[in-house]
mmCIF file with all atom_site columns, C-alpha atoms in Angstrom:
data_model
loop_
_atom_site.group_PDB
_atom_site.id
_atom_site.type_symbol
_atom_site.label_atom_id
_atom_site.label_alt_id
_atom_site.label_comp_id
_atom_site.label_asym_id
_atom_site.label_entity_id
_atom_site.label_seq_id
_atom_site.pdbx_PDB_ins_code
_atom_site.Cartn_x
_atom_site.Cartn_y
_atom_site.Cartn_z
_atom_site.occupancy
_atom_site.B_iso_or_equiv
_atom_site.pdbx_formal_charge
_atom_site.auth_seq_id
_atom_site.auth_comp_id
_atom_site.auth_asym_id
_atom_site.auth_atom_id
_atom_site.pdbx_PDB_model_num
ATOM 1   C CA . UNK U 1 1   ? -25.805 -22.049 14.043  1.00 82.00 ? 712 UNK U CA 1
ATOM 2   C CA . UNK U 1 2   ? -29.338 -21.242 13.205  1.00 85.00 ? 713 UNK U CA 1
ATOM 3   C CA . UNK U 1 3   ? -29.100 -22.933 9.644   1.00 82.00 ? 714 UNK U CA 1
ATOM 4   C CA . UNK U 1 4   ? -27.739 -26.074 12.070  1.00 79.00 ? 715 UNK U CA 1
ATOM 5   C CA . UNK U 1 5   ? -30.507 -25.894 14.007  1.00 80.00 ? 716 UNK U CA 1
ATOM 6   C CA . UNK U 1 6   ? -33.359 -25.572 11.602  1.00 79.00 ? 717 UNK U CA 1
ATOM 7   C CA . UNK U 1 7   ? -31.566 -28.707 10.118  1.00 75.00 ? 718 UNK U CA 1
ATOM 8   C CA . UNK U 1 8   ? -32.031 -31.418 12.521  1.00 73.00 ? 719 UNK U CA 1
ATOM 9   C CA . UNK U 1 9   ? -35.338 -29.929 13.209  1.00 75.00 ? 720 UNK U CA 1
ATOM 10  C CA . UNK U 1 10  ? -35.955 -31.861 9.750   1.00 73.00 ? 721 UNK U CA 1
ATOM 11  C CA . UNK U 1 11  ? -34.449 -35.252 10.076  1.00 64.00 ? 722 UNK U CA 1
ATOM 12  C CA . UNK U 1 12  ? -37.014 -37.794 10.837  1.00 63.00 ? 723 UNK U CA 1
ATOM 13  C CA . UNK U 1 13  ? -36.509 -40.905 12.617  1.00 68.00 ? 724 UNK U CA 1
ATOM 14  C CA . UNK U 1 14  ? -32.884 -41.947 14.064  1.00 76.00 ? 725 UNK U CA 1
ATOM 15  C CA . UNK U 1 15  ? -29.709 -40.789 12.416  1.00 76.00 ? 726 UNK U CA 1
ATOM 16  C CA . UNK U 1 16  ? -26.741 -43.244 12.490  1.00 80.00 ? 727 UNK U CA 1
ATOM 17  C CA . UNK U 1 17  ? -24.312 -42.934 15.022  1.00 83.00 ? 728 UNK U CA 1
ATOM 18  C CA . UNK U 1 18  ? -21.379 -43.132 12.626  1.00 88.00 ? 729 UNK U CA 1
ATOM 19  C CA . UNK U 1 19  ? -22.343 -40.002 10.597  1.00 84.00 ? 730 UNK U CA 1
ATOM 20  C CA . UNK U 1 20  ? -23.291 -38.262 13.679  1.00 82.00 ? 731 UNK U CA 1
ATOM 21  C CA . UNK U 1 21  ? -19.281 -38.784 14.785  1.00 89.00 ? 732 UNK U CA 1
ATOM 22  C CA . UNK U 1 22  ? -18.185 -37.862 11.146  1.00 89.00 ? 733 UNK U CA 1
ATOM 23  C CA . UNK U 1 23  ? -19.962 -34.351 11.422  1.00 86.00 ? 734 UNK U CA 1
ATOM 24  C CA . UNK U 1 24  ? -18.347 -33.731 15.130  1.00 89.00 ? 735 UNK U CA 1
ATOM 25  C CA . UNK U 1 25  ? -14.830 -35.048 13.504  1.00 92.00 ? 736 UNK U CA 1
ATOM 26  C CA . UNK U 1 26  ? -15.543 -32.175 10.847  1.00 92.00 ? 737 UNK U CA 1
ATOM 27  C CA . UNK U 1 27  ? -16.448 -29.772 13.538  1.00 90.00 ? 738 UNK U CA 1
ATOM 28  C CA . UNK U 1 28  ? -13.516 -29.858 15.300  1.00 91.00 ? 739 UNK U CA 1
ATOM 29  C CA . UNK U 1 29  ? -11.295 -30.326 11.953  1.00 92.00 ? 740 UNK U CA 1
ATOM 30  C CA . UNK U 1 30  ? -12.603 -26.731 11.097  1.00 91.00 ? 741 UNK U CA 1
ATOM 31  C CA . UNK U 1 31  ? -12.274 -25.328 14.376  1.00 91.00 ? 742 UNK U CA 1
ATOM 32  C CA . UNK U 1 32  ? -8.802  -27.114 14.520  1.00 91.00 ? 743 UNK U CA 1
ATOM 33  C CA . UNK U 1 33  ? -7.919  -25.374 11.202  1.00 90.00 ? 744 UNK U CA 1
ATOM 34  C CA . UNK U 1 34  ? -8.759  -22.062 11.717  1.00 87.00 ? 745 UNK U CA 1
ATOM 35  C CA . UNK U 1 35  ? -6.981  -21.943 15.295  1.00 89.00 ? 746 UNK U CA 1
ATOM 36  C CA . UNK U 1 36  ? -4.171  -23.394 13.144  1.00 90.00 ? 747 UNK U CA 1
ATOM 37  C CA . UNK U 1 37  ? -4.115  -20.968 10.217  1.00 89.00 ? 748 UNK U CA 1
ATOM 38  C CA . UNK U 1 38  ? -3.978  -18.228 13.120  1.00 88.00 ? 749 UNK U CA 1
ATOM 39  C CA . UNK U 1 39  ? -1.300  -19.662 14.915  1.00 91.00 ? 750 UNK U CA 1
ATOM 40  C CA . UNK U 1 40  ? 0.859   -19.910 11.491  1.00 91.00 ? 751 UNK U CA 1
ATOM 41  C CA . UNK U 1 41  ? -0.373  -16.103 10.458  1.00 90.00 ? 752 UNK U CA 1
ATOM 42  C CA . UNK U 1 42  ? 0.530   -14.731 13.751  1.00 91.00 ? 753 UNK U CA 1
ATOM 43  C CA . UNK U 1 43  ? 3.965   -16.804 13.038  1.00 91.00 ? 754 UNK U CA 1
ATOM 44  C CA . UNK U 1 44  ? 4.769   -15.067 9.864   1.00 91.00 ? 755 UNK U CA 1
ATOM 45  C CA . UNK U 1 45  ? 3.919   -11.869 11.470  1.00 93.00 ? 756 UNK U CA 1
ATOM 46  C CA . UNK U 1 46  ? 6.984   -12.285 13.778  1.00 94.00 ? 757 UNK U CA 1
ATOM 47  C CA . UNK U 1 47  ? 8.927   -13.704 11.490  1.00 92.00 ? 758 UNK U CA 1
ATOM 48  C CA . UNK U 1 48  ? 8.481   -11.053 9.187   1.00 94.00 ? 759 UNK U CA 1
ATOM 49  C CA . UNK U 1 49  ? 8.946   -8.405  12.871  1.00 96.00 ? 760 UNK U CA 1
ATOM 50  C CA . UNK U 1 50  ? 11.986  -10.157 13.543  1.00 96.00 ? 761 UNK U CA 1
ATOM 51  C CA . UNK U 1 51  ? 13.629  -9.784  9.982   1.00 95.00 ? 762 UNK U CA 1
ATOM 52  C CA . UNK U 1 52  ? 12.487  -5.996  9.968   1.00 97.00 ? 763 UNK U CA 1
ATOM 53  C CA . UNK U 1 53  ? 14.211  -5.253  13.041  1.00 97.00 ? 764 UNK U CA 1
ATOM 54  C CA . UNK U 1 54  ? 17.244  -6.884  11.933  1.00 97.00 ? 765 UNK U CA 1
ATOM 55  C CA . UNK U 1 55  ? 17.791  -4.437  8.605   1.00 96.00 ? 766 UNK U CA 1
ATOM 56  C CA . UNK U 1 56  ? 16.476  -1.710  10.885  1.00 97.00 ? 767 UNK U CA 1
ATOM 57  C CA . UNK U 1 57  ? 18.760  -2.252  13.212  1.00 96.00 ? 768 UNK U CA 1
ATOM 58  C CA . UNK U 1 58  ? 21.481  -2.969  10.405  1.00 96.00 ? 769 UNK U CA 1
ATOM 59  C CA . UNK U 1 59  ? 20.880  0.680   8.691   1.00 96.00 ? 770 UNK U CA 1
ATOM 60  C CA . UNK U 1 60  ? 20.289  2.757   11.966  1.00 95.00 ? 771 UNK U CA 1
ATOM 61  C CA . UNK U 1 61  ? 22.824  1.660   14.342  1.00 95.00 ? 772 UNK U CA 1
ATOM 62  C CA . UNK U 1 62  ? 25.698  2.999   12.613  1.00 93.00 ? 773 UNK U CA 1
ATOM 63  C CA . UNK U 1 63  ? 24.466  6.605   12.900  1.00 93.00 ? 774 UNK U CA 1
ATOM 64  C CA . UNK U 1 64  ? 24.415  5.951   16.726  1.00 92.00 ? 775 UNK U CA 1
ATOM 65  C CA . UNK U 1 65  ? 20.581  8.329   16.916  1.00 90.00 ? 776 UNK U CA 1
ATOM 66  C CA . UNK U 1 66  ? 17.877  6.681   18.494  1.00 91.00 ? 777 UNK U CA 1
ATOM 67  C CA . UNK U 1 67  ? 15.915  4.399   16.195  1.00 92.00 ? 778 UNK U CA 1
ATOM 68  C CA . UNK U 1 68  ? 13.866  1.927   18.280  1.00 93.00 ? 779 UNK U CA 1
ATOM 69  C CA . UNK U 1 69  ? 12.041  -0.924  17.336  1.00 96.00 ? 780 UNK U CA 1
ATOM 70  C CA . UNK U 1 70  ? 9.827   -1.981  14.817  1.00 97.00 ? 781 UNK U CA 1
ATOM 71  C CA . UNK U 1 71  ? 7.036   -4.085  16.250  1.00 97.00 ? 782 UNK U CA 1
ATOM 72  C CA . UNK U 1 72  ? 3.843   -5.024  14.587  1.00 96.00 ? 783 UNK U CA 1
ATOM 73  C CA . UNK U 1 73  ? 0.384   -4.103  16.382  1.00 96.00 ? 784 UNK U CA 1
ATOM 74  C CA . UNK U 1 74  ? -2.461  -6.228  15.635  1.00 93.00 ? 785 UNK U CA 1
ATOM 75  C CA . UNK U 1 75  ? -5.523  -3.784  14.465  1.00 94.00 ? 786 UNK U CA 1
ATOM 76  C CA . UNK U 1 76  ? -9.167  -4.436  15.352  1.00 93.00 ? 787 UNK U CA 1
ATOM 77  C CA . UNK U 1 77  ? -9.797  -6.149  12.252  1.00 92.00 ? 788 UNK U CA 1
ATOM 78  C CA . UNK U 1 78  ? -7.497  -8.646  12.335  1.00 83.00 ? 789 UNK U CA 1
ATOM 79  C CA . UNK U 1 79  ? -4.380  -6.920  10.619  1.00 90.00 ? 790 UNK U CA 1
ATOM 80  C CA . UNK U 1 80  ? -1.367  -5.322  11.613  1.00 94.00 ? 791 UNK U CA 1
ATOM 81  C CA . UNK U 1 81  ? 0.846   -2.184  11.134  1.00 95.00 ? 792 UNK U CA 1
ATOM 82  C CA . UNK U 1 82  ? 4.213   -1.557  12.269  1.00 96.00 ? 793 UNK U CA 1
ATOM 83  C CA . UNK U 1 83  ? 4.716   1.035   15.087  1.00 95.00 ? 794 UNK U CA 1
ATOM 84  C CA . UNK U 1 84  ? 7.957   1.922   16.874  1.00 96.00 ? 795 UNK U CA 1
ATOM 85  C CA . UNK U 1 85  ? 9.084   1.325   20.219  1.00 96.00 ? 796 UNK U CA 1
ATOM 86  C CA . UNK U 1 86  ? 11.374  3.024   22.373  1.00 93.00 ? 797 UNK U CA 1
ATOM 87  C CA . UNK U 1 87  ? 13.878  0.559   24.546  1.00 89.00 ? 798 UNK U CA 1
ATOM 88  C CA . UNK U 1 88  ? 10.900  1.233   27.845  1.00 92.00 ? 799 UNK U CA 1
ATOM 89  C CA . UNK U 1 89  ? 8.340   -0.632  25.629  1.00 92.00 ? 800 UNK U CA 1
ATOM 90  C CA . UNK U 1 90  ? 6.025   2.646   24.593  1.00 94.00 ? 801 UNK U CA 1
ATOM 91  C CA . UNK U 1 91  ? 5.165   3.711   21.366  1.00 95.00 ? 802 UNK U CA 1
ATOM 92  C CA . UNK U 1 92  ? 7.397   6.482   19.781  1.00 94.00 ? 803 UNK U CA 1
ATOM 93  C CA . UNK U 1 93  ? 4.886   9.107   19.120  1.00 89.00 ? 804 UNK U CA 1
ATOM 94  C CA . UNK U 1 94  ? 6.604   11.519  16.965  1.00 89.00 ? 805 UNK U CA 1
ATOM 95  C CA . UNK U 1 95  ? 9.150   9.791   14.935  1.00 91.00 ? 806 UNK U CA 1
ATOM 96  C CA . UNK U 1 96  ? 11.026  11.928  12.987  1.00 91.00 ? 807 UNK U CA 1
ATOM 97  C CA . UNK U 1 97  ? 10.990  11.657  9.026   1.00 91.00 ? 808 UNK U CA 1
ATOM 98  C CA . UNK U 1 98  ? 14.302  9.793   8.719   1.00 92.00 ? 809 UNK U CA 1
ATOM 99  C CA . UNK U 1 99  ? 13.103  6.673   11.030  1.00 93.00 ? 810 UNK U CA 1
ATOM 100 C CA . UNK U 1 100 ? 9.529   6.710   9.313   1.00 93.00 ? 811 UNK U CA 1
ATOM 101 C CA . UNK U 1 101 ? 11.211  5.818   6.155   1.00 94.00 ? 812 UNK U CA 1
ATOM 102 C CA . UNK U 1 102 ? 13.836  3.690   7.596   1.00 95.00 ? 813 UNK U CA 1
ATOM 103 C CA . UNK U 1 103 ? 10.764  1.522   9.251   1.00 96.00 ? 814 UNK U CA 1
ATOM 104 C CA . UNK U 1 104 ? 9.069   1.151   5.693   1.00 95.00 ? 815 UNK U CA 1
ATOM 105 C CA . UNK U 1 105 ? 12.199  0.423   3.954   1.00 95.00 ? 816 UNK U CA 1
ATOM 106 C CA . UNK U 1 106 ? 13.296  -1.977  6.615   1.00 96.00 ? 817 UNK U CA 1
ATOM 107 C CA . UNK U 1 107 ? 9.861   -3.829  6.073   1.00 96.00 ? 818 UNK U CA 1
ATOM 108 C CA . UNK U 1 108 ? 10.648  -4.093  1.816   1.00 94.00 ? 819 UNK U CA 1
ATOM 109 C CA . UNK U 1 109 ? 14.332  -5.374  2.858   1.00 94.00 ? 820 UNK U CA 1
ATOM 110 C CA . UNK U 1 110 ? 12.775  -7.902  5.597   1.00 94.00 ? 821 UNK U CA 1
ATOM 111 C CA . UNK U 1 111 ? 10.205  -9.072  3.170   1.00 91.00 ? 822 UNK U CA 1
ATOM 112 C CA . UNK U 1 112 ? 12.288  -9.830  0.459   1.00 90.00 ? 823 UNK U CA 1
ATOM 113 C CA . UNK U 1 113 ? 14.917  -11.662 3.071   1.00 87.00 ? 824 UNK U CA 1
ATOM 114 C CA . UNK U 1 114 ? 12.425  -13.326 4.559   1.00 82.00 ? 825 UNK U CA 1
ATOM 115 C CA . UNK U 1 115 ? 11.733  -14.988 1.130   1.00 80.00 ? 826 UNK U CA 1
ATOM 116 C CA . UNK U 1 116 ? 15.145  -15.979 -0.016  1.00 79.00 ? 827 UNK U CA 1
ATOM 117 C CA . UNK U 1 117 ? 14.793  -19.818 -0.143  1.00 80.00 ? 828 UNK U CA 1
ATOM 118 C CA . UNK U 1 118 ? 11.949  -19.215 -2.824  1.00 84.00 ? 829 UNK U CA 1
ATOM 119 C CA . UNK U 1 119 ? 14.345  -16.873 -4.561  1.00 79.00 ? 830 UNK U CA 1
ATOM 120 C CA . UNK U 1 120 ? 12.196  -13.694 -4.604  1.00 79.00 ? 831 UNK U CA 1
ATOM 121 C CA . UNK U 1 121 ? 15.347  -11.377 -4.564  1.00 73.00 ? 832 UNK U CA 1
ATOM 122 C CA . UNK U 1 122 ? 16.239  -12.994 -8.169  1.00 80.00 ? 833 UNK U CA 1
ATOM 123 C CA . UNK U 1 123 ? 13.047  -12.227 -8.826  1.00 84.00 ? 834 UNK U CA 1
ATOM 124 C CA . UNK U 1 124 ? 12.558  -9.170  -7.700  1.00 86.00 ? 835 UNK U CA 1
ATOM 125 C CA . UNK U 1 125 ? 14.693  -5.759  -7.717  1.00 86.00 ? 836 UNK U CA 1
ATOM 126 C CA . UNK U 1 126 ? 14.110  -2.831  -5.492  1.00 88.00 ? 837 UNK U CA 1
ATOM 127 C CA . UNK U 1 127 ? 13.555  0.402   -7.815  1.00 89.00 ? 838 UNK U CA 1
ATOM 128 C CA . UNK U 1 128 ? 13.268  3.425   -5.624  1.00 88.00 ? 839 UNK U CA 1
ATOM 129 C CA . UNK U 1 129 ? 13.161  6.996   -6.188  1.00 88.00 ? 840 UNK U CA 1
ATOM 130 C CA . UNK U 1 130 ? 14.924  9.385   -3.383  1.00 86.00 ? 841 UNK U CA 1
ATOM 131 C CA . UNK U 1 131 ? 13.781  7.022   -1.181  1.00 89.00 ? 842 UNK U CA 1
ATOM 132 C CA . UNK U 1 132 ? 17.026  7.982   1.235   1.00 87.00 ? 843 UNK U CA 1
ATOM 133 C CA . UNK U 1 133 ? 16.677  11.935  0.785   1.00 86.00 ? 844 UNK U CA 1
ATOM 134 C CA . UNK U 1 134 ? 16.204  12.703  4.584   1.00 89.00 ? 845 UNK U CA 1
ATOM 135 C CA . UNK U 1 135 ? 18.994  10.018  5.878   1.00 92.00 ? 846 UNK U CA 1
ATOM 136 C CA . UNK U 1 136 ? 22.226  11.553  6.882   1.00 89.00 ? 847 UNK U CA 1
ATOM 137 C CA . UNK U 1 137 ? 25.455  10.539  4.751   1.00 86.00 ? 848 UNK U CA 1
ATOM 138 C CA . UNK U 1 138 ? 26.284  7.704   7.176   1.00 89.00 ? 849 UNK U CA 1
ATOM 139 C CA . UNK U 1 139 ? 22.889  6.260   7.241   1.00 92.00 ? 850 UNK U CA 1
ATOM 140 C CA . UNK U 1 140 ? 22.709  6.383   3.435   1.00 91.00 ? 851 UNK U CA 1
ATOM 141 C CA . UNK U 1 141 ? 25.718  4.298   3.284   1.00 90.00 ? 852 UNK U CA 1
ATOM 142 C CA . UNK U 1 142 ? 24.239  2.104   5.455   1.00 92.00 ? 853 UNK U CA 1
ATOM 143 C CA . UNK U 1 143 ? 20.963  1.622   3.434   1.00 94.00 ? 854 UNK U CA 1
ATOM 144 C CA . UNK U 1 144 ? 22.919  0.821   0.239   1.00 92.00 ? 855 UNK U CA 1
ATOM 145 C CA . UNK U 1 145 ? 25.223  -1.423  1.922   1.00 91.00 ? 856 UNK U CA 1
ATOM 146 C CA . UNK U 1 146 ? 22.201  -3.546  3.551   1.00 93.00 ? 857 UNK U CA 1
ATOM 147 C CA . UNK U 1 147 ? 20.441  -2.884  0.071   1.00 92.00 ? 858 UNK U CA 1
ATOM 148 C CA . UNK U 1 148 ? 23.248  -4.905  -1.789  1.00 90.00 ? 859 UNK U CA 1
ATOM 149 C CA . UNK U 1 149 ? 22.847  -7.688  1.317   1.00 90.00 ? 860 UNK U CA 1
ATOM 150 C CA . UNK U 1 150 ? 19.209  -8.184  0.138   1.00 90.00 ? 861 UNK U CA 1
ATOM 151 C CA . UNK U 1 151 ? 18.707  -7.260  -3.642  1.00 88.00 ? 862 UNK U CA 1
ATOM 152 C CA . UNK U 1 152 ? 20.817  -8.590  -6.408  1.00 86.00 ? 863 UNK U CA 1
ATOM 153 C CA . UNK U 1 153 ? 19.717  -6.104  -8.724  1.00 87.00 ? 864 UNK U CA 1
ATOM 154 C CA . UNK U 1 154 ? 18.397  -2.432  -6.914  1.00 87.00 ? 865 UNK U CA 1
ATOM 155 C CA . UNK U 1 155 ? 18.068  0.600   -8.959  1.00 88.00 ? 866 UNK U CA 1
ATOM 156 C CA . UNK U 1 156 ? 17.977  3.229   -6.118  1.00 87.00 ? 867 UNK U CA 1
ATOM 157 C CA . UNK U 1 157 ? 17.754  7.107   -7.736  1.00 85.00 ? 868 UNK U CA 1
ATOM 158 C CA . UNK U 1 158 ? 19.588  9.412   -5.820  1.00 84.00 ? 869 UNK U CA 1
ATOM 159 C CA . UNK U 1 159 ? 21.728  12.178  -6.040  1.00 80.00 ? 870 UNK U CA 1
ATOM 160 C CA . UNK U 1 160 ? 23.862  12.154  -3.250  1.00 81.00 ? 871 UNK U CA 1
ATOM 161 C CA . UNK U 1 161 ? 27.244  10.636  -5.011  1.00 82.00 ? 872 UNK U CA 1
ATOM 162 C CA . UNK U 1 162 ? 27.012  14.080  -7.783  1.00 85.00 ? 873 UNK U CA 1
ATOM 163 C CA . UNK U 1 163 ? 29.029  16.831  -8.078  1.00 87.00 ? 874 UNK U CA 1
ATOM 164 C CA . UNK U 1 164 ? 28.420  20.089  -10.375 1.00 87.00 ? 875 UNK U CA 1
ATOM 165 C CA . UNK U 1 165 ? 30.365  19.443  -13.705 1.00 89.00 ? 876 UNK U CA 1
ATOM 166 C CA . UNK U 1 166 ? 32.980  22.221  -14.465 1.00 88.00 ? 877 UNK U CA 1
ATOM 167 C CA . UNK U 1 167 ? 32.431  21.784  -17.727 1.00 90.00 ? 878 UNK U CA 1
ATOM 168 C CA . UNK U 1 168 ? 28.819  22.030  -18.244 1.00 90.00 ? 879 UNK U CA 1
ATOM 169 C CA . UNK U 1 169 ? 26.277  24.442  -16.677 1.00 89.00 ? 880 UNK U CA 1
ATOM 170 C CA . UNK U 1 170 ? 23.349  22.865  -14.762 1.00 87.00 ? 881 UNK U CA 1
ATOM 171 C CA . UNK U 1 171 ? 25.312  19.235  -15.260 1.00 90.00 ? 882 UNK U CA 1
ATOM 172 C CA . UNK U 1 172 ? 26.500  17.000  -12.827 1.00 89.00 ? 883 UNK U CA 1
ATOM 173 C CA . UNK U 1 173 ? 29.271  14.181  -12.964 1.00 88.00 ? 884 UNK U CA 1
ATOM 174 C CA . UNK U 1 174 ? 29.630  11.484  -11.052 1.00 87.00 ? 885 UNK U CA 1
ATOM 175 C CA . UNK U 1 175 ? 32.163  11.874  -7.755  1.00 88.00 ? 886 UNK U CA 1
ATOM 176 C CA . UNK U 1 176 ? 34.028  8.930   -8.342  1.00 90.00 ? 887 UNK U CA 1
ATOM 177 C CA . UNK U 1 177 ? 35.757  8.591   -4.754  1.00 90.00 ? 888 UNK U CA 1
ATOM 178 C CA . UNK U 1 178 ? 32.621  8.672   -3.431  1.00 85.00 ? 889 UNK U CA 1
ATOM 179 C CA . UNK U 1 179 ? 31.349  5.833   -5.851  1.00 86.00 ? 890 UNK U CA 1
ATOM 180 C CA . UNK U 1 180 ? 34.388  3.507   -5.284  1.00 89.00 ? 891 UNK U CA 1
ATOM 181 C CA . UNK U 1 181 ? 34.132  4.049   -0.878  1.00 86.00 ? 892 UNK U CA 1
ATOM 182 C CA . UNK U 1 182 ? 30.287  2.759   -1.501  1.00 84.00 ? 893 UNK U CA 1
ATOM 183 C CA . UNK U 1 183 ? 31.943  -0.257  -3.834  1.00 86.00 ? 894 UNK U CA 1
ATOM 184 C CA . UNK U 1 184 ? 34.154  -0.937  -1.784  1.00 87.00 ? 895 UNK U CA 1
ATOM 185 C CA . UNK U 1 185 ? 31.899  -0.843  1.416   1.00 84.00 ? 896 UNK U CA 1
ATOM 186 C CA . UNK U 1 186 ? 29.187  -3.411  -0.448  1.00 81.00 ? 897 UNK U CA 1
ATOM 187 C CA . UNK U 1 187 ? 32.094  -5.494  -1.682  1.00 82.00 ? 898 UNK U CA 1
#
């Protein structure tokens, strides 16, 4: 504004009418575009809520806990991080381990869904380490299952479907009953 100012403090003489329209046109073209780029970023913020929600929803349910919802709070400087609610509307406080980890996984999943008409989960596969190790059996299952739903290729390390091999000290094999339930469940 100050740069404005000291500028038509230097034009001499009349301007032209027309380019004095063209420069409000412009004016309210940026102010247009920036309430417009807003309006589309606060858009792919619930977008990308919504999608969250629905794989958070998809791997806690099952385990019939408490799990909330995943809502994203806008910060003071403009961006946002997810919190979670309880069904009343206030922020969960404490969560416990299990749904902090559920949240950020839910928010990988949701991005990756979220971009499936440009193809990103051919593009892209999920490679995790333990990222399940505090999730009960059923909501492991779960996480796999919605996994499979997102990724086409996932390479998730765990240890969960092991068992100690007779055979071998300190060796494990894999439990194969386990491993076909899972198949069978993502199938």
């Amino acid at each position: 504004k100050g740069v404005d100012a000291r500028l038509k403090q230097l034009s001499v003489g009349n301007i032209d009418p027309i380019f004095l329209r063209k420069k409000e046109l412009l004016d309210d073209l940026v102010e247009l575009t920036a309430r417009v780029k807003e309006k589309q970023y606060k858009g792919l913020v619930q977008q990308l809520e919504k999608a969250a929600n629905f794989h958070y929803e998809n791997i806690n349910k099952p385990t019939g806990a408490f799990y909330g919802k995943i809502k994203f709070v806008e910060t003071s400087v403009g961006g946002y991080l997810p919190e979670n609610f309880d069904d009343n509307g206030q922020r969960v406080s404490n969560p416990n381990t299990s749904q902090t980890s559920s949240l950020k996984l839910s928010i990988i999943l949701a991005i990756m869904s979220a971009n499936q008409d440009r193809g990103y989960n051919n593009r892209y596969p999920l490679i995790a380490d333990a990222p399940i190790s505090d999730f009960d059996p059923l909501k492991k299952k779960s996480f796999l299952i919605e996994t499979a739903k997102t990724f086409h290729q996932s390479i998730v390390i765990i240890y969960d479907f092991l068992e100690g091999d007779s055979e071998r000290t300190n060796r494990f094999k894999p439990e194969i009953e386990k491993i076909k339930e899972l198949q069978n469940a993502i199938e």
